[in-house]
XYZ file of C-alpha atoms in Angstrom:
779
model
C 62.429 118.009 163.550
C 65.398 117.107 165.694
C 64.238 113.507 165.611
C 63.901 113.476 161.894
C 67.238 115.153 161.418
C 68.860 112.671 163.709
C 67.445 109.651 161.937
C 68.255 111.235 158.571
C 71.912 111.565 159.570
C 71.970 108.002 160.907
C 70.413 106.842 157.642
C 72.966 108.622 155.569
C 75.766 107.339 157.716
C 74.435 103.746 157.412
C 74.022 104.088 153.622
C 77.517 105.565 153.414
C 78.967 102.681 155.398
C 76.930 100.146 153.372
C 77.906 101.951 150.175
C 81.530 102.101 151.178
C 81.381 98.445 152.186
C 79.708 97.513 148.983
C 82.192 99.524 146.950
C 85.018 97.937 148.948
C 83.491 94.510 148.248
C 83.291 95.311 144.478
C 86.886 96.348 144.436
C 87.924 93.312 146.493
C 86.017 91.023 144.203
C 87.331 92.356 140.959
C 90.778 93.038 142.414
C 91.544 89.367 142.993
C 94.010 87.703 140.674
C 95.014 90.881 138.906
C 98.175 90.818 136.888
C 101.411 91.606 138.568
C 102.186 95.426 138.532
C 104.702 96.185 135.871
C 107.825 98.374 136.191
C 109.182 100.530 133.360
C 112.083 98.122 132.951
C 109.489 95.394 132.305
C 108.359 97.171 129.170
C 109.570 95.038 126.304
C 106.843 94.919 123.609
C 107.243 93.282 120.160
C 108.856 95.674 117.723
C 109.099 95.422 113.986
C 112.294 94.335 112.173
C 113.550 96.027 109.116
C 115.757 94.830 106.289
C 118.148 97.251 104.632
C 119.948 97.236 101.346
C 123.832 97.634 101.269
C 123.232 101.373 100.576
C 120.875 101.887 103.570
C 117.530 101.692 101.935
C 114.673 99.867 103.600
C 113.762 96.881 101.411
C 111.708 94.783 103.832
C 109.690 94.918 106.970
C 108.504 92.081 109.330
C 106.084 92.410 112.222
C 103.074 90.739 113.841
C 99.686 92.336 113.511
C 99.234 94.987 116.196
C 102.965 95.285 116.821
C 104.171 97.455 113.931
C 106.100 99.759 116.307
C 109.579 100.951 117.185
C 109.989 102.020 120.747
C 111.572 105.441 120.859
C 113.477 106.685 123.937
C 111.912 109.371 126.010
C 114.548 111.901 125.195
C 113.774 111.534 121.429
C 110.059 112.520 121.907
C 109.557 116.325 121.492
C 108.024 118.162 124.404
C 105.353 119.692 122.132
C 104.261 116.200 121.096
C 103.851 115.083 124.687
C 101.810 118.195 125.387
C 99.682 117.610 122.341
C 98.698 114.095 123.425
C 97.857 115.374 126.915
C 95.788 118.261 125.447
C 93.897 115.886 123.210
C 93.385 113.004 125.665
C 94.066 114.052 129.269
C 94.834 117.662 129.973
C 94.964 117.044 133.726
C 97.276 114.075 133.384
C 100.173 115.632 135.285
C 97.957 116.398 138.344
C 95.361 113.632 138.757
C 95.926 110.251 140.417
C 95.152 108.192 137.283
C 91.311 108.392 137.404
C 88.778 110.916 136.057
C 86.180 110.185 138.766
C 83.399 112.416 137.369
C 83.814 111.004 133.969
C 83.787 107.465 135.407
C 80.390 108.043 137.193
C 79.056 109.303 133.959
C 80.299 106.370 131.979
C 78.888 103.831 134.502
C 75.563 105.563 134.504
C 75.162 105.410 130.796
C 76.438 101.782 130.717
C 73.861 100.712 133.219
C 70.949 102.783 131.858
C 71.403 101.770 128.241
C 72.922 98.247 128.872
C 75.941 99.228 126.750
C 79.626 98.824 127.250
C 81.573 101.371 129.291
C 82.900 103.935 126.826
C 85.300 106.823 126.929
C 86.518 108.734 129.936
C 89.848 106.881 130.117
C 92.834 108.804 131.342
C 96.207 108.256 129.740
C 97.048 106.057 132.721
C 93.885 103.916 132.168
C 94.795 103.611 128.506
C 98.295 102.328 129.419
C 96.542 99.732 131.587
C 94.133 98.762 128.818
C 96.953 98.581 126.121
C 99.578 96.794 128.194
C 97.924 94.818 130.959
C 94.168 94.227 130.311
C 92.194 93.323 127.124
C 90.392 96.131 125.217
C 86.886 94.629 125.915
C 84.289 97.086 127.094
C 82.626 95.805 130.205
C 82.073 96.946 133.878
C 84.294 94.267 135.214
C 87.172 95.218 133.026
C 86.572 98.946 133.913
C 86.775 98.194 137.610
C 90.011 96.296 137.175
C 91.237 99.197 135.003
C 90.590 101.721 137.825
C 92.346 99.512 140.399
C 95.378 99.015 138.230
C 95.553 102.656 137.165
C 95.863 103.794 140.779
C 98.484 101.160 141.339
C 100.492 102.230 138.299
C 100.344 105.817 139.468
C 102.004 104.651 142.780
C 104.673 102.583 141.029
C 105.566 104.697 138.063
C 106.337 108.352 137.429
C 104.235 110.464 135.220
C 107.052 110.597 132.743
C 107.279 106.770 132.677
C 103.560 106.448 132.199
C 103.533 108.931 129.291
C 106.522 107.088 127.753
C 104.632 103.823 127.831
C 101.529 105.454 126.397
C 103.275 107.115 123.417
C 105.007 103.966 122.500
C 101.787 101.776 122.514
C 98.998 103.953 121.325
C 97.334 102.866 118.068
C 97.432 105.624 115.388
C 95.919 104.120 112.302
C 97.178 102.092 109.188
C 98.213 99.223 111.437
C 100.815 101.401 113.265
C 101.433 101.526 117.003
C 103.478 104.179 118.761
C 104.538 107.681 117.756
C 107.763 106.730 116.098
C 106.228 104.536 113.429
C 103.232 106.839 113.067
C 105.616 109.666 112.257
C 107.303 107.611 109.588
C 103.839 106.543 108.268
C 102.404 110.059 107.921
C 105.361 112.370 107.634
C 108.265 110.211 106.401
C 110.577 111.127 109.262
C 111.355 110.202 112.858
C 109.201 111.549 115.651
C 112.092 113.629 116.929
C 111.627 115.893 113.894
C 107.871 116.444 113.927
C 106.594 120.040 114.073
C 103.873 121.391 116.440
C 101.300 121.182 113.740
C 102.292 117.575 112.898
C 102.328 116.658 116.689
C 98.769 117.991 116.972
C 97.618 115.935 113.993
C 99.097 112.759 115.472
C 97.468 113.450 118.770
C 94.127 114.049 117.175
C 94.148 110.598 115.557
C 93.643 108.823 118.875
C 89.914 109.562 118.799
C 89.352 107.503 115.658
C 92.463 106.786 113.573
C 90.813 105.347 110.507
C 88.036 107.962 110.419
C 90.492 110.846 110.863
C 93.420 109.675 108.668
C 94.676 112.653 106.557
C 95.423 110.246 103.641
C 91.676 109.778 103.149
C 89.864 112.385 105.180
C 92.006 115.534 105.226
C 89.168 117.938 106.218
C 88.321 115.736 109.250
C 91.896 115.443 110.236
C 92.294 119.273 109.923
C 89.242 119.905 112.051
C 90.522 117.513 114.805
C 94.057 119.077 114.695
C 92.460 122.519 115.175
C 90.725 121.215 118.341
C 94.025 119.838 119.626
C 95.900 123.053 118.936
C 93.191 125.160 120.599
C 93.390 122.874 123.651
C 97.231 123.339 123.687
C 96.753 127.107 123.707
C 93.944 127.231 126.254
C 95.611 124.820 128.573
C 98.818 126.978 128.480
C 101.051 124.539 126.631
C 101.740 126.983 123.850
C 101.432 130.761 123.144
C 98.754 132.312 120.987
C 101.350 133.092 118.340
C 102.407 129.412 118.191
C 98.834 128.439 117.995
C 97.940 130.854 115.133
C 101.013 129.744 113.116
C 100.309 126.003 113.576
C 96.696 126.504 112.774
C 97.520 128.152 109.382
C 99.961 125.383 108.498
C 98.745 123.227 105.558
C 98.456 119.515 106.266
C 101.313 117.762 104.427
C 101.618 114.010 104.562
C 104.013 111.689 102.728
C 102.719 108.346 101.376
C 104.578 105.328 102.836
C 105.559 104.229 99.395
C 107.487 107.533 98.899
C 109.149 107.316 102.321
C 110.292 103.812 101.589
C 110.176 103.558 97.831
C 112.161 100.312 97.664
C 110.104 98.114 99.862
C 108.936 96.033 96.885
C 112.191 96.229 94.912
C 113.478 92.711 95.845
C 110.684 90.601 97.194
C 112.312 87.219 96.388
C 115.622 88.341 97.874
C 113.897 89.591 101.067
C 111.865 86.391 101.382
C 115.045 84.313 101.081
C 116.602 86.464 103.859
C 113.498 85.930 105.969
C 113.660 82.238 105.687
C 117.343 82.200 106.730
C 116.600 84.556 109.637
C 113.728 82.381 110.874
C 115.910 79.309 110.663
C 118.681 81.114 112.623
C 116.664 83.082 115.207
C 113.111 81.779 115.124
C 110.052 83.509 113.796
C 109.199 85.265 117.089
C 112.503 87.141 117.231
C 112.256 88.171 113.602
C 108.648 89.399 113.776
C 109.019 91.043 117.184
C 112.683 91.423 117.975
C 113.277 94.893 116.439
C 116.180 93.565 114.412
C 117.954 95.752 111.896
C 119.236 93.457 109.152
C 121.877 94.865 106.711
C 122.135 92.932 103.459
C 124.354 92.840 100.395
C 121.743 93.942 97.908
C 122.563 97.137 96.000
C 119.402 99.109 94.962
C 120.558 100.333 91.597
C 121.694 96.810 90.582
C 118.368 95.412 91.741
C 116.458 97.989 89.733
C 118.586 97.099 86.665
C 117.912 93.442 87.261
C 114.208 93.931 87.542
C 114.121 95.965 84.378
C 116.202 93.547 82.458
C 114.071 90.560 83.406
C 110.773 92.337 82.626
C 111.945 93.654 79.331
C 113.531 90.248 78.336
C 110.408 88.319 79.183
C 108.078 90.784 77.482
C 110.248 90.584 74.358
C 109.910 86.747 74.414
C 106.107 87.105 74.947
C 105.939 89.289 71.896
C 107.832 86.762 69.852
C 105.621 83.895 71.032
C 102.323 85.861 71.072
C 101.809 85.487 74.850
C 99.631 87.722 77.020
C 98.149 89.244 73.958
C 95.471 88.299 71.342
C 96.308 85.642 68.851
C 93.803 86.812 66.268
C 90.496 88.630 65.954
C 87.227 87.102 64.805
C 84.590 88.914 62.882
C 81.322 89.439 64.777
C 79.438 86.712 62.873
C 82.153 84.167 63.637
C 82.147 84.510 67.468
C 79.180 82.104 68.067
C 80.685 79.445 65.823
C 83.972 79.677 67.579
C 82.411 79.224 71.023
C 80.500 76.243 69.915
C 83.795 74.736 68.581
C 85.586 75.250 71.871
C 82.522 73.945 73.793
C 83.189 70.451 72.254
C 86.592 70.380 74.021
C 85.104 71.839 77.174
C 82.441 69.183 77.275
C 85.066 66.451 77.152
C 87.621 68.005 79.619
C 85.498 70.167 81.850
C 85.953 73.624 83.436
C 88.680 72.731 85.936
C 91.383 74.785 87.431
C 94.630 74.730 85.385
C 92.895 73.608 82.105
C 93.862 75.558 79.000
C 91.403 76.741 76.421
C 91.161 79.272 73.644
C 88.775 82.003 74.681
C 87.096 84.820 72.866
C 86.721 88.313 74.349
C 83.026 89.255 74.528
C 83.148 92.534 76.601
C 85.776 95.049 77.626
C 84.908 97.687 80.315
C 87.969 99.508 81.703
C 89.855 96.784 83.572
C 86.996 94.396 83.402
C 87.062 91.791 80.639
C 84.554 88.995 79.951
C 85.607 86.099 77.786
C 83.709 83.173 76.386
C 85.224 79.734 77.146
C 82.854 77.642 75.066
C 79.393 78.248 76.504
C 80.851 79.538 79.755
C 81.142 83.303 80.378
C 84.278 83.970 82.512
C 86.021 86.900 83.995
C 89.616 87.546 82.835
C 92.078 88.304 85.694
C 94.678 90.850 84.586
C 97.736 89.216 86.231
C 100.542 90.074 86.213
C 99.372 93.497 85.095
C 102.767 94.845 84.114
C 103.459 91.873 81.852
C 100.176 92.338 79.935
C 100.057 96.115 79.848
C 103.662 97.186 80.241
C 105.628 98.798 83.014
C 104.071 102.248 82.730
C 100.468 101.081 82.216
C 99.137 103.638 84.746
C 95.324 103.722 84.834
C 94.783 103.059 81.113
C 92.112 100.679 80.200
C 92.427 97.378 78.374
C 90.580 98.646 75.298
C 94.004 99.524 73.814
C 94.979 95.811 74.011
C 91.749 93.756 73.884
C 88.532 94.160 71.863
C 85.469 92.087 71.404
C 86.279 89.220 69.084
C 89.927 88.843 70.156
C 90.988 85.240 70.672
C 93.365 84.633 73.660
C 94.953 81.521 75.146
C 93.494 81.211 78.650
C 93.932 79.116 81.757
C 91.117 78.341 84.229
C 92.109 80.035 87.437
C 89.060 79.695 89.680
C 86.182 77.374 88.486
C 84.404 77.320 91.790
C 84.055 81.036 92.625
C 80.475 81.865 93.618
C 80.756 85.068 91.553
C 81.545 83.045 88.434
C 84.391 81.360 86.583
C 87.754 83.218 86.557
C 90.445 82.825 83.905
C 93.897 84.310 83.273
C 96.100 84.520 80.255
C 97.993 81.274 79.834
C 101.198 81.772 81.783
C 104.434 82.545 79.977
C 107.887 81.464 81.142
C 109.560 82.649 84.334
C 113.091 83.947 84.745
C 115.756 84.084 87.360
C 118.715 86.470 87.671
C 121.460 86.204 90.218
C 124.353 88.734 90.352
C 127.259 88.246 92.657
C 130.447 90.226 93.486
C 133.058 87.449 93.123
C 135.548 89.065 95.542
C 133.295 89.026 98.577
C 130.463 86.879 97.282
C 127.886 89.523 98.039
C 124.607 88.868 96.199
C 124.050 92.398 94.818
C 120.893 91.629 92.848
C 118.449 88.745 92.677
C 115.183 88.220 90.764
C 113.193 85.041 91.363
C 110.414 85.637 88.805
C 108.472 88.286 86.919
C 105.925 89.150 89.656
C 106.146 88.148 93.299
C 102.496 88.725 93.970
C 101.233 86.420 91.354
C 104.083 83.766 91.798
C 106.042 83.792 95.027
C 108.053 80.674 94.023
C 111.727 81.735 93.886
C 113.216 80.484 90.595
C 116.779 81.681 91.643
C 117.191 79.629 94.780
C 114.329 77.178 95.008
C 113.974 76.013 91.443
C 116.425 73.353 90.342
C 116.745 72.921 86.527
C 119.000 71.255 84.068
C 121.769 73.604 83.120
C 122.580 72.628 79.559
C 126.012 73.643 78.303
C 126.619 76.038 81.166
C 128.046 73.032 82.968
C 130.751 72.483 80.238
C 133.290 74.967 81.737
C 133.599 72.689 84.838
C 134.539 69.799 82.633
C 136.979 71.835 80.560
C 138.510 73.310 83.637
C 139.046 69.908 85.264
C 140.603 68.646 82.076
C 142.966 71.726 81.948
C 143.923 71.092 85.651
C 144.719 67.432 85.006
C 146.500 68.406 81.792
C 144.199 66.030 79.836
C 143.829 68.882 77.416
C 145.330 72.332 76.593
C 143.466 75.130 74.729
C 145.233 73.916 71.600
C 144.409 70.235 71.867
C 142.559 68.872 68.789
C 139.333 66.853 69.177
C 137.094 65.449 66.566
C 133.660 66.963 66.220
C 131.871 64.082 64.469
C 129.037 61.626 65.145
C 129.702 59.245 68.033
C 127.942 56.737 70.249
C 128.613 56.541 73.953
C 127.618 53.805 76.404
C 125.664 54.930 79.500
C 124.960 53.119 82.730
C 122.749 50.119 82.130
C 124.136 49.575 78.583
C 122.064 52.265 76.991
C 123.614 53.980 73.890
C 123.638 57.740 73.665
C 124.496 59.749 70.558
C 124.634 63.552 71.211
C 124.243 66.021 68.432
C 125.161 69.736 68.050
C 122.383 72.337 68.065
C 123.038 73.224 64.510
C 122.907 69.653 63.376
C 126.391 70.006 61.700
C 129.869 68.553 62.283
C 133.139 70.396 61.976
C 135.645 67.598 62.069
C 138.988 68.139 63.958
C 138.905 71.383 65.992
C 140.796 72.962 68.834
C 139.499 73.127 72.368
C 139.016 76.908 72.274
C 136.716 76.562 69.196
C 134.944 73.561 70.847
C 133.911 75.612 73.846
C 133.258 78.844 71.961
C 131.047 77.043 69.496
C 129.565 74.700 72.222
C 130.256 71.463 70.287
C 128.635 68.725 72.278
C 130.382 65.578 71.076
C 133.746 67.171 71.792
C 132.654 67.986 75.349
C 131.615 64.362 75.904
C 134.881 63.094 74.432
C 136.843 65.274 76.838
C 134.791 63.996 79.806
C 135.425 60.413 78.660
C 139.109 61.071 78.518
C 139.130 62.845 81.913
C 136.878 60.604 83.895
C 133.666 61.370 85.732
C 135.286 61.404 89.190
C 137.696 64.160 88.308
C 135.011 66.269 86.681
C 132.665 65.859 89.637
C 135.395 66.723 92.084
C 136.348 69.859 90.247
C 132.758 71.087 90.005
C 132.228 70.284 93.699
C 135.285 72.385 94.681
C 133.939 75.331 92.679
C 130.626 75.171 94.582
C 128.386 72.560 93.024
C 127.148 70.834 96.188
C 124.249 69.013 94.635
C 124.764 65.330 93.822
C 125.692 65.150 90.130
C 124.512 62.874 87.497
C 126.981 59.969 87.273
C 127.253 59.474 83.500
C 128.424 61.204 80.348
C 125.258 63.325 80.086
C 126.663 65.376 83.018
C 128.719 67.503 80.714
C 125.557 68.466 78.870
C 124.003 69.845 82.122
C 121.711 66.973 83.006
C 122.196 67.627 86.739
C 119.537 69.926 88.044
C 120.861 73.055 89.846
C 119.558 76.317 91.071
C 120.666 79.631 89.424
C 122.251 80.641 92.674
C 124.322 77.486 93.027
C 125.774 77.440 89.465
C 126.301 81.223 89.314
C 128.244 81.038 92.527
C 130.412 78.326 91.088
C 131.116 80.635 88.134
C 132.075 83.236 90.775
C 134.781 80.851 91.933
C 136.346 81.007 88.410
C 135.928 84.823 88.310
C 137.640 85.237 91.664
C 140.778 83.382 90.525
C 139.888 80.056 92.123
C 138.654 81.249 95.599
C 135.466 79.587 96.906
C 132.943 80.973 99.445
C 129.221 80.649 99.973
C 126.958 83.340 98.548
C 126.469 86.170 101.127
C 123.087 87.891 101.727
C 123.422 89.469 105.157
C 126.474 91.382 106.387
C 125.377 92.601 109.823
C 122.376 92.230 112.215
C 121.794 94.773 115.015
C 119.621 93.977 118.002
C 117.463 96.273 120.153
C 120.293 96.424 122.734
C 122.676 97.762 120.116
C 124.535 94.486 119.826
C 125.824 93.660 116.357
C 126.597 90.364 114.724
C 128.910 90.665 111.766
C 128.943 88.111 108.945
C 132.216 87.800 107.019
C 133.410 85.167 104.575
C 136.719 83.366 104.613
C 137.366 82.377 101.010
C 139.443 79.280 100.430
C 141.539 78.374 97.418
C 139.999 75.370 95.645
C 141.794 75.602 92.254
C 144.999 77.325 91.196
C 144.853 80.840 89.867
C 146.404 79.568 86.651
C 143.639 77.037 85.971
C 140.903 79.617 86.858
C 142.520 82.032 84.411
C 142.899 79.510 81.534
C 139.277 78.282 81.974
C 138.082 81.842 81.961
C 140.194 82.620 78.892
C 138.420 79.775 77.002
C 135.072 81.176 78.127
C 135.854 84.543 76.677
C 135.601 82.894 73.188
C 131.909 82.289 73.704
C 131.393 86.062 73.529
C 134.479 87.532 71.799
C 134.748 84.680 69.298
C 137.690 82.553 68.170
C 139.832 81.632 65.137
C 138.718 78.364 63.536
C 140.855 75.751 61.951
C 140.918 77.582 58.590
C 142.164 80.709 60.254
C 138.858 82.459 59.950
C 137.618 84.635 62.767
C 134.124 83.360 63.964
C 131.637 84.433 66.543
C 130.850 82.358 69.675
C 127.403 81.177 70.679
C 126.928 84.424 72.499
C 128.603 86.817 70.049
C 125.813 89.329 70.320
C 126.807 89.965 73.927
C 130.119 91.473 72.792
C 128.001 94.664 72.643
C 128.829 94.907 76.336
C 131.997 96.620 75.114
C 134.439 95.215 77.616
C 136.185 91.837 78.201
C 133.660 89.218 79.417
C 133.545 85.493 79.800
C 130.625 83.145 79.943
C 128.637 80.234 78.603
C 125.250 79.734 76.950
C 123.074 76.792 77.857
C 119.974 75.230 76.319
C 118.472 71.924 77.429
C 116.669 69.319 75.386
C 113.760 70.776 73.467
C 114.635 74.160 74.722
C 113.000 73.669 78.051
C 115.605 75.842 79.820
C 117.556 78.781 78.460
C 120.669 79.939 80.299
C 123.448 82.431 80.043
C 126.028 82.810 82.871
C 128.731 85.305 82.374
C 131.167 87.656 84.149
C 133.598 90.457 84.071
C 136.354 90.485 86.694
C 134.201 92.387 89.169
C 130.696 90.971 88.627
C 129.149 87.634 87.859
C 125.651 87.210 86.648
C 123.522 84.181 85.864
C 120.156 84.237 83.997
C 117.693 81.394 83.538
C 114.459 81.384 81.554
C 111.964 78.528 81.437
C 108.317 77.448 81.990
C 107.376 76.354 85.461
C 105.761 73.268 84.071
C 108.979 72.392 82.071
C 107.377 72.735 78.639
C 109.432 73.928 75.642
C 110.292 77.538 75.093
C 109.805 76.965 71.355
C 111.928 76.235 68.332
C 115.272 78.009 68.180
C 114.706 79.640 71.518
C 118.371 79.167 72.611
C 120.094 80.352 75.747
C 121.916 83.157 73.766
C 118.686 84.368 72.305
C 116.402 84.150 75.354
C 118.626 84.603 78.456
C 121.573 86.368 76.816
C 119.749 89.745 76.088
C 118.587 89.840 79.770
C 122.144 89.392 80.857
C 123.394 92.069 78.462
C 120.716 94.518 79.452
C 121.475 94.094 83.140
C 125.322 94.080 82.869
C 125.318 97.137 80.621
C 123.457 99.189 83.233
C 125.108 97.648 86.278
C 128.611 98.397 84.915
C 127.873 101.891 83.473
C 130.348 104.377 84.700
C 133.016 101.769 85.670
C 136.253 101.158 83.786
C 136.634 98.007 81.820
C 138.886 95.495 83.457
C 141.022 92.837 81.628
C 141.275 89.196 82.647
C 144.951 89.478 83.437
C 147.063 86.275 83.633
C 148.759 85.383 86.884
C 152.344 86.657 87.308
C 153.613 83.011 87.041
C 152.362 79.669 85.761
C 150.965 80.903 82.373
C 152.913 81.034 79.153
C 151.873 81.995 75.571
C 152.822 80.462 72.302
C 151.942 81.084 68.561
C 150.126 78.117 67.257
C 148.823 76.815 63.925
C 145.043 77.074 64.107
C 144.469 73.763 62.263
C 146.837 71.443 64.063
C 147.330 73.182 67.433
C 151.080 72.789 66.988
C 153.628 75.629 67.034
C 153.210 77.856 64.031
C 156.310 78.096 61.817
C 155.234 81.687 60.950
C 152.324 83.875 61.793
C 149.735 81.701 63.660
C 147.641 82.846 66.594
C 148.584 83.465 70.158
C 147.368 80.945 72.753
C 147.729 80.610 76.573
C 148.954 77.453 78.256
C 149.759 76.221 81.700
C 153.581 76.237 82.243
C 154.993 72.956 80.879
C 151.962 72.209 78.710
C 152.644 74.298 75.552
C 153.216 72.414 72.410
C 156.919 71.651 71.478
C 156.382 70.343 67.961
C 155.867 72.565 64.928
C 153.024 72.210 62.476
C 153.847 70.346 59.313
C 155.375 72.388 56.482
C 153.396 73.218 53.506
C 156.004 71.681 51.157
C 156.112 68.373 53.030
C 153.324 66.595 54.935
C 150.214 68.762 54.832
C 148.148 69.686 57.808
C 145.352 67.483 56.539
C 147.724 64.532 56.337
C 148.738 65.258 59.894
C 145.161 65.285 61.134
C 144.401 62.097 59.271
C 147.276 60.557 60.980
C 145.895 61.659 64.326
C 142.322 60.421 63.885
C 142.506 57.774 61.130
C 140.880 57.717 57.788
């Protein structure tokens, strides 16, 4: 027996030595080339950046997948939340050395026996290793490295440091990492404000965040929360009374869309800011640098702008029968209609972008089948709000579409394995830009009806001909050079002008009529085209281009007489900002989108403008005064009061200046106008540059959008006058037909000092006004 005992002891010792050596060998083998041990100060993970409106609302977020986090300081994390995570994940965290040895043995046993990955048993320390140093793969090799590094971390970092790292990296569902963003995601508040019950819910998510999310699985989340609360009580972290109270607390979560309701309010604005930030700082810093970007956008202005654009375009759609049935076929006519369309389909084919009339064959909730010739296609309901209205809710399409309805469709996806997809033939897009002229803050910006269906920004990216909205620049330049005064007489009559290359051009007025001799104020108020070209000819192209350039038109301009008719293609942002130079009394500055950027370290970069005077205050005022006639109207040569091309916008109920614009064949409709404190430009047009339709002028299409927005944006503010400068402007009573001084009565007109008329209008008992005008222009 002694011999057996002796050899047994020797065998055990040998096996122990061999086992220890083998274990040491394993740890040596897997311990080679391990990552360098981190310190707390090395912890610098990617953090999400947020974009804020001028009134402090979150309007945008940028982050890389797996890095939607905000690192929260240790002193902002409640003690009960720390305890909750320990109770849920690692109750002995504060006393062990980083490893759960019994659990590890069990995990290795099951991994080897069942040829599976090593699962579970990870302490908080091991999870920090996995999240920050190693990959999340499940293998024995990775687990060994995890054990080695966990012990090293325990030697290099305090328990408080390890818990701090863990709570700022743990994944908690819905793409969120760390307890700060998780608290915002589930409860709509910072982690510093979470209650005991809420902390237990967050801690319970670690087991399986997507399976336990309270947004979709409230009962599961409640059951898991109960487990965590019980652990907290049994482990001595809380009292029984605290446990009972928290256990009885109803789960209350706040949808992210309610926490940050304005995230989708200004998508084109946010995207424009994003591009500028990437250009300035690089994409990596924007997505992971934790920037806090404060912008100029005002939420209420943006909401007013969105509503105005949507209502304006839907009004146009109704007028032009877009996004709705054109007519309804009787049941016995549907087959014949499809055969007729098939003839065209056979010639042109089912290809993306092609337009065809289609007939609705089936409507089931939001699913609509249409017949495009012999092809059965699925109708995509995009953009939904444009088709069904802003408050469409969950109502079906049966209220809008029925079998037999004929719609104009566009092939959207001809090669989808599930079948052909079509959409309603697209209607026009719109842009709205609103700027505070004093500081050039862009307070609202709409780049299109629906960002999700069309991300192209028509306010900053699209460059379109501007029509008559360019005329004020030519008029202003002519006033500055004293080529004209508001009372100068020009002939509104047919004329032929020579363009570059010897081509002849004969512009016409939109109404096809001629008014004969008229004053400058009437010419701009009524947008008489030939008069504008005659002014440009007298002024010279160089002076007009220089004036527009100083106001903010940096795009190279067309170098012929068509320039005054808006043949130069400009963005809504560029030309609206040029109008802001007039509204600010002649001070130019670039549009401002961002006012301040704060870094993670608390450093702040301020962005301030330094406006420069580019035209005199007198010229700015006088040009603006002429532009008020577009809205408020003017007195014509006969002394009759007439409305301008945007007279309907006088419903704004306060002094306003602006200009309508319509390009050839009504491809573009514009209205840009302002009050002293706000400038807004609106453009409407098709992306493919086709016509908006007969008589779809700027004042009719873009004007109502401008009025809708400005009425709401200015609500509650006092009207402001366009006050003349203290010096440099004089007034005189003039005769409306000749523009000369009136002998009696007459109308009051503004002039630059030294440019007012000095001659009186002819007397009625001598040479008549008509004789005078004939003398000016010939028979």
